[in-house]
mmCIF file of N, CA and C in Angstrom:
data_model
loop_
_atom_site.group_PDB
_atom_site.id
_atom_site.type_symbol
_atom_site.label_atom_id
_atom_site.label_comp_id
_atom_site.label_asym_id
_atom_site.label_seq_id
_atom_site.Cartn_x
_atom_site.Cartn_y
_atom_site.Cartn_z
ATOM 1 N N MET V 60 57.119 103.553 96.396
ATOM 2 C CA MET V 60 57.177 101.662 95.984
ATOM 3 C C MET V 60 58.117 101.287 96.973
ATOM 4 N N ALA V 61 57.940 100.051 97.266
ATOM 5 C CA ALA V 61 58.917 99.372 97.978
ATOM 6 C C ALA V 61 60.100 98.230 97.615
ATOM 7 N N ARG V 62 60.271 98.064 96.209
ATOM 8 C CA ARG V 62 60.302 97.110 95.623
ATOM 9 C C ARG V 62 61.925 96.009 96.647
ATOM 10 N N PHE V 63 62.152 96.578 97.214
ATOM 11 C CA PHE V 63 63.459 95.920 98.509
ATOM 12 C C PHE V 63 62.795 96.073 99.349
ATOM 13 N N THR V 64 62.031 96.217 99.980
ATOM 14 C CA THR V 64 62.110 95.979 101.232
ATOM 15 C C THR V 64 62.248 95.121 101.717
ATOM 16 N N GLY V 65 63.161 94.619 102.856
ATOM 17 C CA GLY V 65 64.241 93.948 103.689
ATOM 18 C C GLY V 65 65.360 92.826 102.808
ATOM 19 N N ARG V 66 65.591 93.984 101.917
ATOM 20 C CA ARG V 66 67.216 93.034 100.761
ATOM 21 C C ARG V 66 67.704 94.324 101.568
ATOM 22 N N THR V 67 68.746 93.608 101.630
ATOM 23 C CA THR V 67 70.270 94.104 102.143
ATOM 24 C C THR V 67 71.323 94.812 101.470
ATOM 25 N N ALA V 68 72.001 95.688 100.489
ATOM 26 C CA ALA V 68 72.416 96.248 99.030
ATOM 27 C C ALA V 68 73.730 97.003 99.686
ATOM 28 N N ILE V 69 74.709 96.904 98.947
ATOM 29 C CA ILE V 69 76.081 97.583 98.972
ATOM 30 C C ILE V 69 76.098 97.906 98.233
ATOM 31 N N VAL V 70 76.753 99.475 98.515
ATOM 32 C CA VAL V 70 76.739 100.084 96.709
ATOM 33 C C VAL V 70 78.729 100.348 97.123
ATOM 34 N N THR V 71 79.697 100.075 96.209
ATOM 35 C CA THR V 71 81.004 101.083 96.071
ATOM 36 C C THR V 71 80.655 102.207 95.701
ATOM 37 N N GLY V 72 81.783 103.602 97.022
ATOM 38 C CA GLY V 72 82.062 103.982 94.865
ATOM 39 C C GLY V 72 80.743 105.085 95.948
ATOM 40 N N ALA V 73 80.363 105.063 96.891
ATOM 41 C CA ALA V 73 78.767 105.596 97.097
ATOM 42 C C ALA V 73 78.827 107.260 97.716
ATOM 43 N N ALA V 74 80.229 107.557 97.858
ATOM 44 C CA ALA V 74 80.600 108.596 98.796
ATOM 45 C C ALA V 74 79.893 109.583 97.506
ATOM 46 N N GLN V 75 79.918 109.880 96.835
ATOM 47 C CA GLN V 75 79.079 110.920 95.826
ATOM 48 C C GLN V 75 78.908 110.157 94.447
ATOM 49 N N GLY V 76 78.026 111.471 93.700
ATOM 50 C CA GLY V 76 78.001 111.160 91.994
ATOM 51 C C GLY V 76 77.140 110.121 91.956
ATOM 52 N N ILE V 77 77.224 109.560 90.857
ATOM 53 C CA ILE V 77 76.690 108.264 90.858
ATOM 54 C C ILE V 77 76.169 106.816 91.873
ATOM 55 N N GLY V 78 76.857 107.101 92.505
ATOM 56 C CA GLY V 78 77.111 105.654 93.171
ATOM 57 C C GLY V 78 76.251 106.837 94.457
ATOM 58 N N ALA V 79 76.372 107.699 94.757
ATOM 59 C CA ALA V 79 75.721 108.341 95.865
ATOM 60 C C ALA V 79 73.907 108.150 95.543
ATOM 61 N N GLY V 80 73.627 107.863 93.871
ATOM 62 C CA GLY V 80 72.300 108.369 93.127
ATOM 63 C C GLY V 80 71.520 107.107 94.127
ATOM 64 N N TYR V 81 72.526 106.325 93.151
ATOM 65 C CA TYR V 81 72.565 104.402 93.523
ATOM 66 C C TYR V 81 71.640 104.324 95.054
ATOM 67 N N ALA V 82 72.727 104.494 96.144
ATOM 68 C CA ALA V 82 72.244 104.476 97.382
ATOM 69 C C ALA V 82 71.014 104.986 97.704
ATOM 70 N N LYS V 83 71.292 106.015 97.505
ATOM 71 C CA LYS V 83 69.813 107.067 97.578
ATOM 72 C C LYS V 83 68.457 106.269 96.817
ATOM 73 N N ALA V 84 68.406 106.006 95.769
ATOM 74 C CA ALA V 84 67.389 105.346 94.838
ATOM 75 C C ALA V 84 67.321 103.838 95.615
ATOM 76 N N LEU V 85 68.125 103.217 95.438
ATOM 77 C CA LEU V 85 68.112 101.694 96.710
ATOM 78 C C LEU V 85 67.437 101.747 98.010
ATOM 79 N N ALA V 86 67.481 103.395 98.186
ATOM 80 C CA ALA V 86 67.103 103.672 100.112
ATOM 81 C C ALA V 86 65.529 103.992 100.100
ATOM 82 N N SER V 87 65.466 104.598 99.078
ATOM 83 C CA SER V 87 63.695 105.402 98.902
ATOM 84 C C SER V 87 63.167 103.804 98.237
ATOM 85 N N GLU V 88 63.741 102.798 98.137
ATOM 86 C CA GLU V 88 63.068 101.841 97.750
ATOM 87 C C GLU V 88 62.871 100.701 98.838
ATOM 88 N N GLY V 89 63.089 100.900 99.770
ATOM 89 C CA GLY V 89 63.152 100.147 100.646
ATOM 90 C C GLY V 89 64.573 99.137 101.511
ATOM 91 N N ALA V 90 65.421 99.436 100.635
ATOM 92 C CA ALA V 90 66.300 98.070 100.824
ATOM 93 C C ALA V 90 67.442 98.610 102.268
ATOM 94 N N ASN V 91 68.198 98.193 102.413
ATOM 95 C CA ASN V 91 69.346 98.147 103.934
ATOM 96 C C ASN V 91 69.945 98.448 102.633
ATOM 97 N N VAL V 92 71.025 99.699 103.328
ATOM 98 C CA VAL V 92 71.845 99.968 102.780
ATOM 99 C C VAL V 92 73.705 100.522 103.216
ATOM 100 N N VAL V 93 74.326 99.802 102.874
ATOM 101 C CA VAL V 93 75.621 100.042 103.181
ATOM 102 C C VAL V 93 76.128 101.860 102.223
ATOM 103 N N VAL V 94 76.561 101.856 102.230
ATOM 104 C CA VAL V 94 77.629 102.886 101.525
ATOM 105 C C VAL V 94 78.944 102.689 102.134
ATOM 106 N N ALA V 95 79.496 101.984 100.781
ATOM 107 C CA ALA V 95 80.548 101.736 101.107
ATOM 108 C C ALA V 95 81.637 102.174 100.199
ATOM 109 N N ASP V 96 82.890 103.328 100.747
ATOM 110 C CA ASP V 96 83.438 104.296 99.892
ATOM 111 C C ASP V 96 85.037 104.557 101.288
ATOM 112 N N LEU V 97 85.715 104.659 99.782
ATOM 113 C CA LEU V 97 87.546 104.843 100.535
ATOM 114 C C LEU V 97 87.146 106.253 101.627
ATOM 115 N N ASN V 98 86.452 107.078 101.099
ATOM 116 C CA ASN V 98 86.348 108.669 102.202
ATOM 117 C C ASN V 98 85.153 108.962 103.035
ATOM 118 N N ALA V 99 85.561 108.478 103.901
ATOM 119 C CA ALA V 99 84.165 108.669 104.400
ATOM 120 C C ALA V 99 83.790 109.623 105.133
ATOM 121 N N GLU V 100 83.837 110.946 105.565
ATOM 122 C CA GLU V 100 83.987 112.063 105.529
ATOM 123 C C GLU V 100 82.381 112.324 104.393
ATOM 124 N N ARG V 101 82.356 112.190 103.868
ATOM 125 C CA ARG V 101 81.218 112.535 102.837
ATOM 126 C C ARG V 101 80.310 110.999 102.225
ATOM 127 N N GLY V 102 80.800 109.160 102.849
ATOM 128 C CA GLY V 102 80.177 108.103 102.952
ATOM 129 C C GLY V 102 79.012 108.628 104.141
ATOM 130 N N GLU V 103 79.886 108.673 105.301
ATOM 131 C CA GLU V 103 78.411 109.045 106.331
ATOM 132 C C GLU V 103 77.646 110.227 106.193
ATOM 133 N N ALA V 104 77.939 111.253 105.847
ATOM 134 C CA ALA V 104 76.933 112.386 105.324
ATOM 135 C C ALA V 104 76.129 112.107 103.615
ATOM 136 N N THR V 105 76.379 110.582 103.058
ATOM 137 C CA THR V 105 75.147 109.750 102.306
ATOM 138 C C THR V 105 74.613 109.647 103.344
ATOM 139 N N ALA V 106 75.009 108.642 103.957
ATOM 140 C CA ALA V 106 74.662 107.556 104.484
ATOM 141 C C ALA V 106 73.306 108.167 105.713
ATOM 142 N N LYS V 107 74.082 109.740 106.522
ATOM 143 C CA LYS V 107 73.221 110.348 107.334
ATOM 144 C C LYS V 107 72.333 111.146 106.652
ATOM 145 N N GLU V 108 71.959 111.202 105.346
ATOM 146 C CA GLU V 108 70.834 112.299 104.141
ATOM 147 C C GLU V 108 70.136 111.062 104.017
ATOM 148 N N ILE V 109 70.435 109.777 103.930
ATOM 149 C CA ILE V 109 69.564 108.413 103.682
ATOM 150 C C ILE V 109 68.743 108.372 104.679
ATOM 151 N N VAL V 110 69.054 108.600 105.805
ATOM 152 C CA VAL V 110 68.522 107.834 107.120
ATOM 153 C C VAL V 110 67.175 109.153 107.378
ATOM 154 N N ALA V 111 68.110 110.760 107.140
ATOM 155 C CA ALA V 111 67.450 111.217 107.622
ATOM 156 C C ALA V 111 66.147 112.105 106.832
ATOM 157 N N ASP V 112 66.048 111.184 105.605
ATOM 158 C CA ASP V 112 65.223 111.126 104.783
ATOM 159 C C ASP V 112 64.385 109.451 104.695
ATOM 160 N N GLY V 113 64.989 108.955 105.663
ATOM 161 C CA GLY V 113 63.482 107.844 106.167
ATOM 162 C C GLY V 113 64.446 106.229 105.621
ATOM 163 N N GLY V 114 65.344 106.819 105.322
ATOM 164 C CA GLY V 114 65.996 104.930 105.330
ATOM 165 C C GLY V 114 66.605 105.183 105.593
ATOM 166 N N THR V 115 67.412 103.487 105.447
ATOM 167 C CA THR V 115 68.031 103.115 106.333
ATOM 168 C C THR V 115 69.463 102.367 105.823
ATOM 169 N N ALA V 116 70.553 103.248 106.530
ATOM 170 C CA ALA V 116 71.783 103.112 105.806
ATOM 171 C C ALA V 116 72.436 103.343 106.884
ATOM 172 N N VAL V 117 73.997 102.592 106.102
ATOM 173 C CA VAL V 117 74.914 102.952 107.400
ATOM 174 C C VAL V 117 76.560 103.248 106.358
ATOM 175 N N PHE V 118 77.410 103.707 107.217
ATOM 176 C CA PHE V 118 78.888 103.762 105.986
ATOM 177 C C PHE V 118 79.236 103.091 106.554
ATOM 178 N N HIS V 119 80.274 101.888 105.558
ATOM 179 C CA HIS V 119 81.826 101.720 105.643
ATOM 180 C C HIS V 119 83.120 102.369 105.199
ATOM 181 N N ARG V 120 83.521 102.656 105.477
ATOM 182 C CA ARG V 120 85.078 102.752 104.819
ATOM 183 C C ARG V 120 85.629 101.240 103.833
ATOM 184 N N VAL V 121 86.190 101.005 103.172
ATOM 185 C CA VAL V 121 86.147 99.901 101.970
ATOM 186 C C VAL V 121 87.841 100.291 101.037
ATOM 187 N N ASP V 122 87.817 99.453 100.589
ATOM 188 C CA ASP V 122 89.165 99.667 99.644
ATOM 189 C C ASP V 122 89.063 98.567 98.534
ATOM 190 N N VAL V 123 88.140 98.861 97.723
ATOM 191 C CA VAL V 123 87.686 97.693 96.558
ATOM 192 C C VAL V 123 88.948 97.176 96.666
ATOM 193 N N SER V 124 90.041 97.279 96.191
ATOM 194 C CA SER V 124 91.260 96.733 95.629
ATOM 195 C C SER V 124 92.148 95.934 96.428
ATOM 196 N N ASP V 125 91.490 95.938 97.810
ATOM 197 C CA ASP V 125 92.409 94.716 98.709
ATOM 198 C C ASP V 125 91.609 94.068 98.837
ATOM 199 N N ALA V 126 92.040 92.814 99.015
ATOM 200 C CA ALA V 126 90.689 91.692 99.549
ATOM 201 C C ALA V 126 90.653 91.908 100.804
ATOM 202 N N GLU V 127 91.557 92.140 101.783
ATOM 203 C CA GLU V 127 91.241 91.640 102.905
ATOM 204 C C GLU V 127 89.678 93.305 103.350
ATOM 205 N N SER V 128 89.996 94.090 103.530
ATOM 206 C CA SER V 128 88.789 95.342 102.471
ATOM 207 C C SER V 128 87.836 95.151 102.800
ATOM 208 N N ALA V 129 87.884 94.487 101.541
ATOM 209 C CA ALA V 129 85.755 94.176 100.791
ATOM 210 C C ALA V 129 85.925 92.433 101.510
ATOM 211 N N THR V 130 86.540 91.593 101.997
ATOM 212 C CA THR V 130 85.452 90.913 103.007
ATOM 213 C C THR V 130 85.361 91.315 104.082
ATOM 214 N N ALA V 131 86.147 92.734 104.663
ATOM 215 C CA ALA V 131 85.465 92.949 105.700
ATOM 216 C C ALA V 131 84.194 93.771 105.382
ATOM 217 N N LEU V 132 84.466 94.295 104.339
ATOM 218 C CA LEU V 132 83.206 95.101 104.312
ATOM 219 C C LEU V 132 82.022 93.636 103.888
ATOM 220 N N ALA V 133 82.178 92.437 103.296
ATOM 221 C CA ALA V 133 81.342 92.137 103.922
ATOM 222 C C ALA V 133 80.815 91.959 104.987
ATOM 223 N N ASP V 134 81.975 91.372 105.428
ATOM 224 C CA ASP V 134 81.515 90.809 107.156
ATOM 225 C C ASP V 134 80.875 91.632 107.604
ATOM 226 N N PHE V 135 80.949 93.430 107.726
ATOM 227 C CA PHE V 135 79.952 94.381 108.507
ATOM 228 C C PHE V 135 79.197 94.252 108.090
ATOM 229 N N THR V 136 78.687 93.761 107.292
ATOM 230 C CA THR V 136 76.931 94.225 105.887
ATOM 231 C C THR V 136 76.363 93.230 106.606
ATOM 232 N N ILE V 137 77.499 91.446 106.651
ATOM 233 C CA ILE V 137 76.402 90.429 107.213
ATOM 234 C C ILE V 137 76.159 90.757 108.946
ATOM 235 N N ALA V 138 77.345 90.920 109.693
ATOM 236 C CA ALA V 138 77.236 91.653 111.104
ATOM 237 C C ALA V 138 75.854 92.191 111.705
ATOM 238 N N GLU V 139 75.941 93.508 110.424
ATOM 239 C CA GLU V 139 74.768 94.826 110.560
ATOM 240 C C GLU V 139 73.072 94.156 110.473
ATOM 241 N N PHE V 140 73.242 93.644 108.790
ATOM 242 C CA PHE V 140 72.027 93.642 108.403
ATOM 243 C C PHE V 140 71.599 92.732 107.873
ATOM 244 N N GLY V 141 72.119 90.964 108.806
ATOM 245 C CA GLY V 141 71.993 89.957 108.121
ATOM 246 C C GLY V 141 72.335 88.817 106.845
ATOM 247 N N ALA V 142 72.276 89.869 106.056
ATOM 248 C CA ALA V 142 72.269 89.051 104.423
ATOM 249 C C ALA V 142 72.684 90.661 103.668
ATOM 250 N N ILE V 143 73.281 89.920 102.140
ATOM 251 C CA ILE V 143 73.948 90.169 101.536
ATOM 252 C C ILE V 143 73.222 89.857 100.219
ATOM 253 N N ASN V 144 72.412 90.711 100.003
ATOM 254 C CA ASN V 144 71.384 90.586 98.647
ATOM 255 C C ASN V 144 71.505 90.882 96.988
ATOM 256 N N HIS V 145 72.840 91.978 97.309
ATOM 257 C CA HIS V 145 72.778 94.149 95.848
ATOM 258 C C HIS V 145 73.647 94.230 96.287
ATOM 259 N N LEU V 146 74.622 93.996 95.034
ATOM 260 C CA LEU V 146 75.739 93.852 94.991
ATOM 261 C C LEU V 146 76.031 95.606 94.083
ATOM 262 N N VAL V 147 76.584 96.815 94.337
ATOM 263 C CA VAL V 147 76.587 97.590 93.131
ATOM 264 C C VAL V 147 77.953 98.144 93.121
ATOM 265 N N ASN V 148 78.772 97.582 92.277
ATOM 266 C CA ASN V 148 80.778 97.974 92.483
ATOM 267 C C ASN V 148 80.618 98.650 91.188
ATOM 268 N N ASN V 149 80.391 100.130 92.044
ATOM 269 C CA ASN V 149 79.980 101.050 91.132
ATOM 270 C C ASN V 149 81.526 101.591 91.525
ATOM 271 N N ALA V 150 82.519 101.699 92.240
ATOM 272 C CA ALA V 150 83.811 102.077 92.617
ATOM 273 C C ALA V 150 84.434 102.869 91.526
ATOM 274 N N ALA V 151 85.164 103.865 91.597
ATOM 275 C CA ALA V 151 86.319 103.774 90.403
ATOM 276 C C ALA V 151 87.441 104.815 90.994
ATOM 277 N N ILE V 152 88.001 105.247 90.367
ATOM 278 C CA ILE V 152 89.376 106.333 90.182
ATOM 279 C C ILE V 152 89.726 107.055 89.524
ATOM 280 N N TYR V 153 88.183 106.893 88.726
ATOM 281 C CA TYR V 153 88.851 107.990 87.019
ATOM 282 C C TYR V 153 88.651 109.671 87.761
ATOM 283 N N GLY V 154 88.490 110.184 89.265
ATOM 284 C CA GLY V 154 89.135 111.348 89.156
ATOM 285 C C GLY V 154 90.420 111.830 90.241
ATOM 286 N N ASP V 155 90.864 110.371 90.333
ATOM 287 C CA ASP V 155 92.346 110.991 90.194
ATOM 288 C C ASP V 155 93.762 110.060 88.828
ATOM 289 N N MET V 156 93.324 109.640 88.250
ATOM 290 C CA MET V 156 93.282 108.812 87.538
ATOM 291 C C MET V 156 94.181 109.889 86.801
ATOM 292 N N LYS V 157 96.067 109.573 86.583
ATOM 293 C CA LYS V 157 96.784 110.428 86.056
ATOM 294 C C LYS V 157 96.027 111.042 84.400
ATOM 295 N N LEU V 158 96.145 111.553 84.155
ATOM 296 C CA LEU V 158 95.859 112.318 82.399
ATOM 297 C C LEU V 158 97.324 111.583 81.386
ATOM 298 N N ASN V 159 98.387 111.008 81.552
ATOM 299 C CA ASN V 159 98.960 110.945 80.683
ATOM 300 C C ASN V 159 98.450 109.014 80.761
ATOM 301 N N LEU V 160 98.729 108.382 79.120
ATOM 302 C CA LEU V 160 98.040 107.149 78.835
ATOM 303 C C LEU V 160 99.026 106.085 80.021
ATOM 304 N N LEU V 161 98.183 105.435 80.377
ATOM 305 C CA LEU V 161 98.101 104.272 81.049
ATOM 306 C C LEU V 161 99.476 103.654 81.351
ATOM 307 N N LEU V 162 100.064 103.408 79.548
ATOM 308 C CA LEU V 162 100.600 102.339 79.766
ATOM 309 C C LEU V 162 101.891 103.441 79.618
ATOM 310 N N SER V 163 102.178 104.595 80.369
ATOM 311 C CA SER V 163 103.413 105.524 80.958
ATOM 312 C C SER V 163 103.709 105.205 82.399
ATOM 313 N N VAL V 164 102.471 104.885 82.831
ATOM 314 C CA VAL V 164 102.126 105.141 84.526
ATOM 315 C C VAL V 164 103.114 104.184 85.164
ATOM 316 N N ASP V 165 103.841 104.623 86.523
ATOM 317 C CA ASP V 165 104.306 103.172 86.870
ATOM 318 C C ASP V 165 103.394 101.478 87.462
ATOM 319 N N TRP V 166 103.355 101.044 87.373
ATOM 320 C CA TRP V 166 103.401 99.833 87.593
ATOM 321 C C TRP V 166 102.600 99.734 89.193
ATOM 322 N N ASP V 167 102.904 100.619 89.821
ATOM 323 C CA ASP V 167 101.851 100.267 91.450
ATOM 324 C C ASP V 167 100.975 101.039 90.476
ATOM 325 N N TYR V 168 101.045 101.758 90.249
ATOM 326 C CA TYR V 168 99.442 102.758 90.253
ATOM 327 C C TYR V 168 98.528 102.065 88.704
ATOM 328 N N TYR V 169 98.925 101.197 87.854
ATOM 329 C CA TYR V 169 98.464 100.685 87.262
ATOM 330 C C TYR V 169 98.284 99.281 88.148
ATOM 331 N N LYS V 170 98.854 98.902 88.589
ATOM 332 C CA LYS V 170 98.362 97.780 89.201
ATOM 333 C C LYS V 170 96.826 98.439 90.383
ATOM 334 N N LYS V 171 96.932 99.048 91.055
ATOM 335 C CA LYS V 171 95.699 99.804 91.477
ATOM 336 C C LYS V 171 94.979 100.538 90.918
ATOM 337 N N PHE V 172 95.048 101.078 90.024
ATOM 338 C CA PHE V 172 94.011 101.302 88.573
ATOM 339 C C PHE V 172 93.180 99.609 88.405
ATOM 340 N N MET V 173 94.063 98.990 87.837
ATOM 341 C CA MET V 173 92.953 97.382 87.166
ATOM 342 C C MET V 173 92.605 97.031 88.784
ATOM 343 N N SER V 174 93.483 97.096 90.087
ATOM 344 C CA SER V 174 92.672 96.124 90.706
ATOM 345 C C SER V 174 91.108 96.884 91.295
ATOM 346 N N VAL V 175 91.079 98.476 90.761
ATOM 347 C CA VAL V 175 89.252 98.712 91.158
ATOM 348 C C VAL V 175 88.682 98.596 90.332
#
């Protein structure tokens, strides 16, 4: 099936795990996919895997907690594919989450955690 042919999707946190699964599934349905993540090495690998499987994908590094970085992602996507039709907000920092209660972590970490 090709339910997303001609449509463009950004998937944040798409370098691995569930995000990579979303990106691959959207591409298999015909979407142009922007694999968006902080991890450039894994993100580029995910995009290359999608392309090798016959899909359309590019990687763009993004820090979703930073407004300028998110705007740059949107600008990149529009320049690359002409539109943004779908957004999968999958990015998270759970892998780097401190194991103590959020009430006891420093303020900068708390702000970063909440902004992601």
